[in-house]
């Protein structure tokens, strides 16, 4: 999708206030200065079976990142839609440590048969509105054409050479990738963000690495005075890093989880999953102040950091009555200054022990009035020591847009949040999000917002890296797509 600039939308979102509830209309809308963003609710749900295997014979893993191929999207005469999307898995089945799983990108063919907003699907067909089929899988190679790996780069790096910077490397010599978000360019190349680095990689259309962009020094994981990309998830025969956590930079497994190109393709926005270690990221209760990086992407081969902002993550009260911070899992850029952000709690849902999630939402983020901290709070100067934001810094404004845990809306599709912890209880990790027009001239500002889970490869009939496995916890966690119909004024597509 390509879009005109969004000054009106930026102005609307600039009035949102994160710290206080926003008055919502009955249809879950946010009205500001005569312009309204509307959540019309779920209109479709669908699944891909947990035990599906890709063309390499390995268990299919689902949505750490998603990008809809908007050029393929077609509205049929009967009101259904057809198109394709790219779905990015992470580093493979890794409950008991990481494995030599080759990074890859999946192509999914989708047929969407949405119900009208607020309508209930026919009995027995509540979760058949999205028919998703795996049609291809492409391996992601390094810049020399070699396989990459999901193995933890415990104390391992490949030295900088040529135009490539220092890279995370596993003990077997392969470049380690824990891929989290994907943004496709018109020429077929793609940006993919990473948890280990946390880097932004550019890959060719055939899956070969073309470039790597390191983050500002403040985000680089440091141990013993040196960059160390380990995530404390050693593979077979590997030793744990010492210390197990970085002393500064991104926390283990909290890298560039969200990334998106602006609709005009000129800017790339990436957001750290939660605060850096030095900014309170050493605790789940103080990791609120994460960072958003805005790159000039006019020349995709040479990303240039132009802005950096503090984004306050949503705060909620957990089951023990204590303050907790929801980590962000994905973003979708609406303009250079505004984006949707998917945020959630952890350890609750089908496939894990906890059953009821206390926070899963899509929020709207606006940085237009936030302090640009680019180059000002880097390696030696925290922006939020112990989680307390520097008084000179104004953060982005954030407001809830969609409550994914809405019980009434879930029930229309045979789903629930909480006990019984069965396959109709939402799974833990909702990490993928993308947007496409409804292509209805009567509703020019309406879009389908796709949200998908990361199923962590959890199945009782799994096979990866040459061996069968049964997923931890005894569950078969399907890949699930939830589709919401939303109205976003000002998001005009070409």
Tab-separated table of C-alpha atoms in Angstrom, residues 67-281:
chain	number	residue	atom	x	y	z
A	67	UNK	CA	3.137	-8.014	5.676
A	68	UNK	CA	0.118	-8.130	3.367
A	69	UNK	CA	0.844	-8.035	-0.358
A	70	UNK	CA	-1.609	-5.217	-1.083
A	71	UNK	CA	-1.016	-5.468	-4.844
A	72	UNK	CA	-2.474	-8.976	-4.771
A	73	UNK	CA	-5.562	-7.972	-2.797
A	74	UNK	CA	-8.838	-8.350	-4.738
A	75	UNK	CA	-12.439	-7.781	-3.681
A	76	UNK	CA	-14.711	-10.307	-5.357
A	77	UNK	CA	-18.263	-9.674	-6.534
A	78	UNK	CA	-19.680	-11.857	-3.739
A	79	UNK	CA	-18.057	-9.722	-1.032
A	80	UNK	CA	-15.167	-12.073	-0.343
A	81	UNK	CA	-11.517	-11.158	-0.797
A	82	UNK	CA	-8.436	-12.923	-2.030
A	83	UNK	CA	-4.755	-12.123	-1.788
A	84	UNK	CA	-1.502	-13.151	-0.190
A	85	UNK	CA	0.686	-12.157	2.699
A	86	UNK	CA	4.151	-12.856	4.027
A	87	UNK	CA	4.433	-14.410	7.464
A	88	UNK	CA	7.725	-14.438	9.340
A	89	UNK	CA	8.500	-17.118	11.954
A	90	UNK	CA	11.093	-16.587	14.648
A	91	UNK	CA	14.066	-18.804	15.535
A	92	UNK	CA	12.363	-22.210	15.664
A	93	UNK	CA	11.077	-24.470	18.416
A	94	UNK	CA	13.217	-23.408	21.371
A	95	UNK	CA	11.528	-24.274	24.661
A	96	UNK	CA	14.589	-26.222	25.847
A	97	UNK	CA	17.205	-24.004	24.219
A	98	UNK	CA	17.780	-22.780	20.686
A	99	UNK	CA	18.359	-24.993	17.652
A	100	UNK	CA	20.022	-24.800	14.241
A	101	UNK	CA	16.720	-23.793	12.604
A	102	UNK	CA	17.225	-21.964	9.327
A	103	UNK	CA	15.563	-18.544	9.168
A	104	UNK	CA	12.827	-18.326	6.545
A	105	UNK	CA	9.869	-16.392	5.189
A	106	UNK	CA	6.502	-17.965	4.403
A	107	UNK	CA	4.037	-16.933	1.689
A	108	UNK	CA	0.392	-17.452	2.627
A	109	UNK	CA	-2.568	-17.361	0.246
A	110	UNK	CA	-5.657	-15.950	1.944
A	111	UNK	CA	-9.354	-15.993	1.160
A	112	UNK	CA	-11.303	-13.680	3.467
A	113	UNK	CA	-15.067	-13.999	3.943
A	114	UNK	CA	-15.882	-11.335	6.561
A	115	UNK	CA	-19.200	-10.994	8.351
A	116	UNK	CA	-20.733	-7.554	8.659
A	117	UNK	CA	-19.388	-5.645	11.674
A	118	UNK	CA	-21.311	-6.771	14.757
A	119	UNK	CA	-22.829	-9.799	13.022
A	120	UNK	CA	-22.408	-13.352	14.274
A	121	UNK	CA	-21.016	-15.982	11.890
A	122	UNK	CA	-23.224	-18.989	11.079
A	123	UNK	CA	-23.132	-21.773	13.650
A	124	UNK	CA	-20.269	-24.143	12.989
A	125	UNK	CA	-18.443	-21.621	10.804
A	126	UNK	CA	-17.343	-19.159	13.468
A	127	UNK	CA	-13.661	-19.642	12.658
A	128	UNK	CA	-13.766	-20.217	8.914
A	129	UNK	CA	-13.783	-16.574	7.773
A	130	UNK	CA	-10.060	-16.712	6.982
A	131	UNK	CA	-8.937	-19.570	4.763
A	132	UNK	CA	-5.127	-19.429	4.869
A	133	UNK	CA	-2.868	-21.794	2.952
A	134	UNK	CA	0.921	-22.037	2.972
A	135	UNK	CA	2.048	-21.842	-0.665
A	136	UNK	CA	5.800	-21.251	-0.406
A	137	UNK	CA	8.721	-20.974	2.001
A	138	UNK	CA	11.970	-19.147	1.275
A	139	UNK	CA	15.149	-19.550	3.321
A	140	UNK	CA	16.966	-16.409	4.423
A	141	UNK	CA	20.692	-16.573	3.626
A	142	UNK	CA	23.591	-14.458	4.841
A	143	UNK	CA	25.479	-12.037	2.586
A	144	UNK	CA	27.692	-14.883	1.331
A	145	UNK	CA	24.768	-17.138	0.465
A	146	UNK	CA	25.128	-19.460	3.462
A	147	UNK	CA	22.312	-20.648	5.710
A	148	UNK	CA	21.525	-18.630	8.809
A	149	UNK	CA	20.583	-20.162	12.158
A	150	UNK	CA	18.346	-19.659	15.165
A	151	UNK	CA	21.091	-20.758	17.557
A	152	UNK	CA	21.935	-18.316	20.336
A	153	UNK	CA	25.119	-16.397	19.448
A	154	UNK	CA	26.657	-17.125	22.854
A	155	UNK	CA	29.844	-15.031	22.958
A	156	UNK	CA	29.956	-15.209	19.172
A	157	UNK	CA	30.431	-12.523	16.526
A	158	UNK	CA	31.546	-12.252	12.922
A	159	UNK	CA	33.946	-9.315	12.580
A	160	UNK	CA	32.933	-6.355	10.442
A	161	UNK	CA	34.021	-6.770	6.841
A	162	UNK	CA	33.393	-4.628	3.796
A	163	UNK	CA	30.069	-2.823	4.204
A	164	UNK	CA	28.797	-5.344	6.772
A	165	UNK	CA	29.081	-4.468	10.480
A	166	UNK	CA	29.867	-6.788	13.377
A	167	UNK	CA	27.257	-9.568	13.230
A	168	UNK	CA	25.921	-12.117	15.749
A	169	UNK	CA	27.352	-15.563	15.014
A	170	UNK	CA	26.597	-18.974	16.509
A	171	UNK	CA	29.308	-21.475	17.542
A	172	UNK	CA	28.795	-23.288	14.222
A	173	UNK	CA	29.883	-20.134	12.385
A	174	UNK	CA	26.472	-19.259	10.955
A	175	UNK	CA	24.920	-15.822	11.342
A	176	UNK	CA	22.292	-15.978	14.104
A	177	UNK	CA	18.872	-14.524	13.366
A	178	UNK	CA	15.786	-14.250	15.554
A	179	UNK	CA	13.554	-12.506	13.033
A	180	UNK	CA	10.617	-10.443	14.312
A	181	UNK	CA	9.148	-8.080	11.688
A	182	UNK	CA	9.090	-7.776	7.904
A	183	UNK	CA	8.462	-4.833	5.569
A	184	UNK	CA	8.405	-5.449	1.830
A	185	UNK	CA	9.521	-2.898	-0.766
A	186	UNK	CA	8.028	-2.537	-4.273
A	187	UNK	CA	11.129	-4.097	-5.852
A	188	UNK	CA	10.684	-7.289	-3.824
A	189	UNK	CA	13.506	-6.589	-1.392
A	190	UNK	CA	12.583	-6.491	2.258
A	191	UNK	CA	13.595	-5.138	5.633
A	192	UNK	CA	13.598	-7.670	8.478
A	193	UNK	CA	14.187	-6.707	12.086
A	194	UNK	CA	15.994	-8.927	14.557
A	195	UNK	CA	15.963	-9.748	18.248
A	196	UNK	CA	19.613	-10.716	18.681
A	197	UNK	CA	21.242	-7.609	17.179
A	198	UNK	CA	18.977	-5.781	17.498
A	199	UNK	CA	19.587	-5.008	13.814
A	200	UNK	CA	17.580	-4.170	10.722
A	201	UNK	CA	18.586	-6.373	7.799
A	202	UNK	CA	17.795	-5.842	4.154
A	203	UNK	CA	17.297	-8.978	2.075
A	204	UNK	CA	17.008	-9.433	-1.677
A	205	UNK	CA	13.856	-10.878	-3.199
A	206	UNK	CA	15.577	-14.282	-3.292
A	207	UNK	CA	16.328	-14.179	0.449
A	208	UNK	CA	20.009	-13.206	0.381
A	209	UNK	CA	21.204	-10.618	2.911
A	210	UNK	CA	22.170	-7.307	1.298
A	211	UNK	CA	22.934	-5.041	4.269
A	212	UNK	CA	22.717	-4.733	8.026
A	213	UNK	CA	21.948	-1.611	10.039
A	214	UNK	CA	23.031	-1.596	13.698
A	215	UNK	CA	20.943	0.430	16.164
A	216	UNK	CA	22.241	3.386	18.185
A	217	UNK	CA	24.867	2.309	20.720
A	218	UNK	CA	22.344	2.611	23.559
A	219	UNK	CA	20.506	-0.445	22.220
A	220	UNK	CA	23.511	-2.726	21.647
A	221	UNK	CA	23.728	-5.502	24.287
A	222	UNK	CA	26.935	-5.125	26.302
A	223	UNK	CA	28.689	-7.626	28.565
A	224	UNK	CA	32.100	-7.111	30.130
A	225	UNK	CA	32.620	-3.927	28.143
A	226	UNK	CA	32.005	-5.483	24.721
A	227	UNK	CA	29.081	-6.112	22.419
A	228	UNK	CA	27.664	-9.573	23.152
A	229	UNK	CA	24.569	-10.683	21.243
A	230	UNK	CA	23.695	-13.694	23.447
A	231	UNK	CA	20.114	-14.018	24.675
A	232	UNK	CA	20.747	-16.607	27.422
A	233	UNK	CA	19.126	-19.396	25.397
A	234	UNK	CA	22.114	-21.650	24.656
A	235	UNK	CA	21.782	-24.450	22.156
A	236	UNK	CA	23.022	-28.048	22.548
A	237	UNK	CA	26.501	-28.074	24.076
A	238	UNK	CA	26.595	-24.280	24.457
A	239	UNK	CA	27.365	-22.518	27.716
A	240	UNK	CA	25.217	-19.738	29.126
A	241	UNK	CA	26.610	-16.213	28.771
A	242	UNK	CA	28.338	-14.614	31.751
A	243	UNK	CA	26.633	-12.524	32.988
A	244	UNK	CA	23.335	-13.963	31.806
A	245	UNK	CA	21.875	-10.490	31.172
A	246	UNK	CA	23.503	-7.588	29.347
A	247	UNK	CA	24.682	-4.733	31.549
A	248	UNK	CA	23.243	-2.236	29.053
A	249	UNK	CA	21.432	-2.278	25.738
A	250	UNK	CA	18.460	-4.422	24.821
A	251	UNK	CA	17.333	-6.959	27.376
A	252	UNK	CA	17.499	-10.638	26.421
A	253	UNK	CA	14.765	-11.483	23.893
A	254	UNK	CA	13.563	-7.866	23.799
A	255	UNK	CA	14.947	-6.655	20.481
A	256	UNK	CA	13.421	-4.790	17.530
A	257	UNK	CA	10.089	-6.569	17.800
A	258	UNK	CA	8.081	-4.048	15.784
A	259	UNK	CA	8.974	-2.449	12.439
A	260	UNK	CA	7.026	-0.876	9.581
A	261	UNK	CA	7.460	1.308	6.514
A	262	UNK	CA	5.329	4.438	6.321
A	263	UNK	CA	2.655	4.243	3.609
A	264	UNK	CA	4.689	6.498	1.299
A	265	UNK	CA	7.726	4.243	1.725
A	266	UNK	CA	9.980	7.126	2.749
A	267	UNK	CA	10.493	6.219	6.410
A	268	UNK	CA	11.059	3.026	8.353
A	269	UNK	CA	9.999	2.929	12.001
A	270	UNK	CA	11.359	0.305	14.406
A	271	UNK	CA	10.506	-0.081	18.090
A	272	UNK	CA	12.366	-1.960	20.811
A	273	UNK	CA	10.127	-4.519	22.541
A	274	UNK	CA	10.701	-2.894	25.933
A	275	UNK	CA	13.106	-0.497	27.620
A	276	UNK	CA	16.860	-0.979	27.435
A	277	UNK	CA	18.606	-2.364	30.520
A	278	UNK	CA	19.861	1.082	31.528
A	279	UNK	CA	16.363	2.564	31.104
A	280	UNK	CA	14.654	0.205	33.556
A	281	UNK	CA	14.522	-2.815	31.275
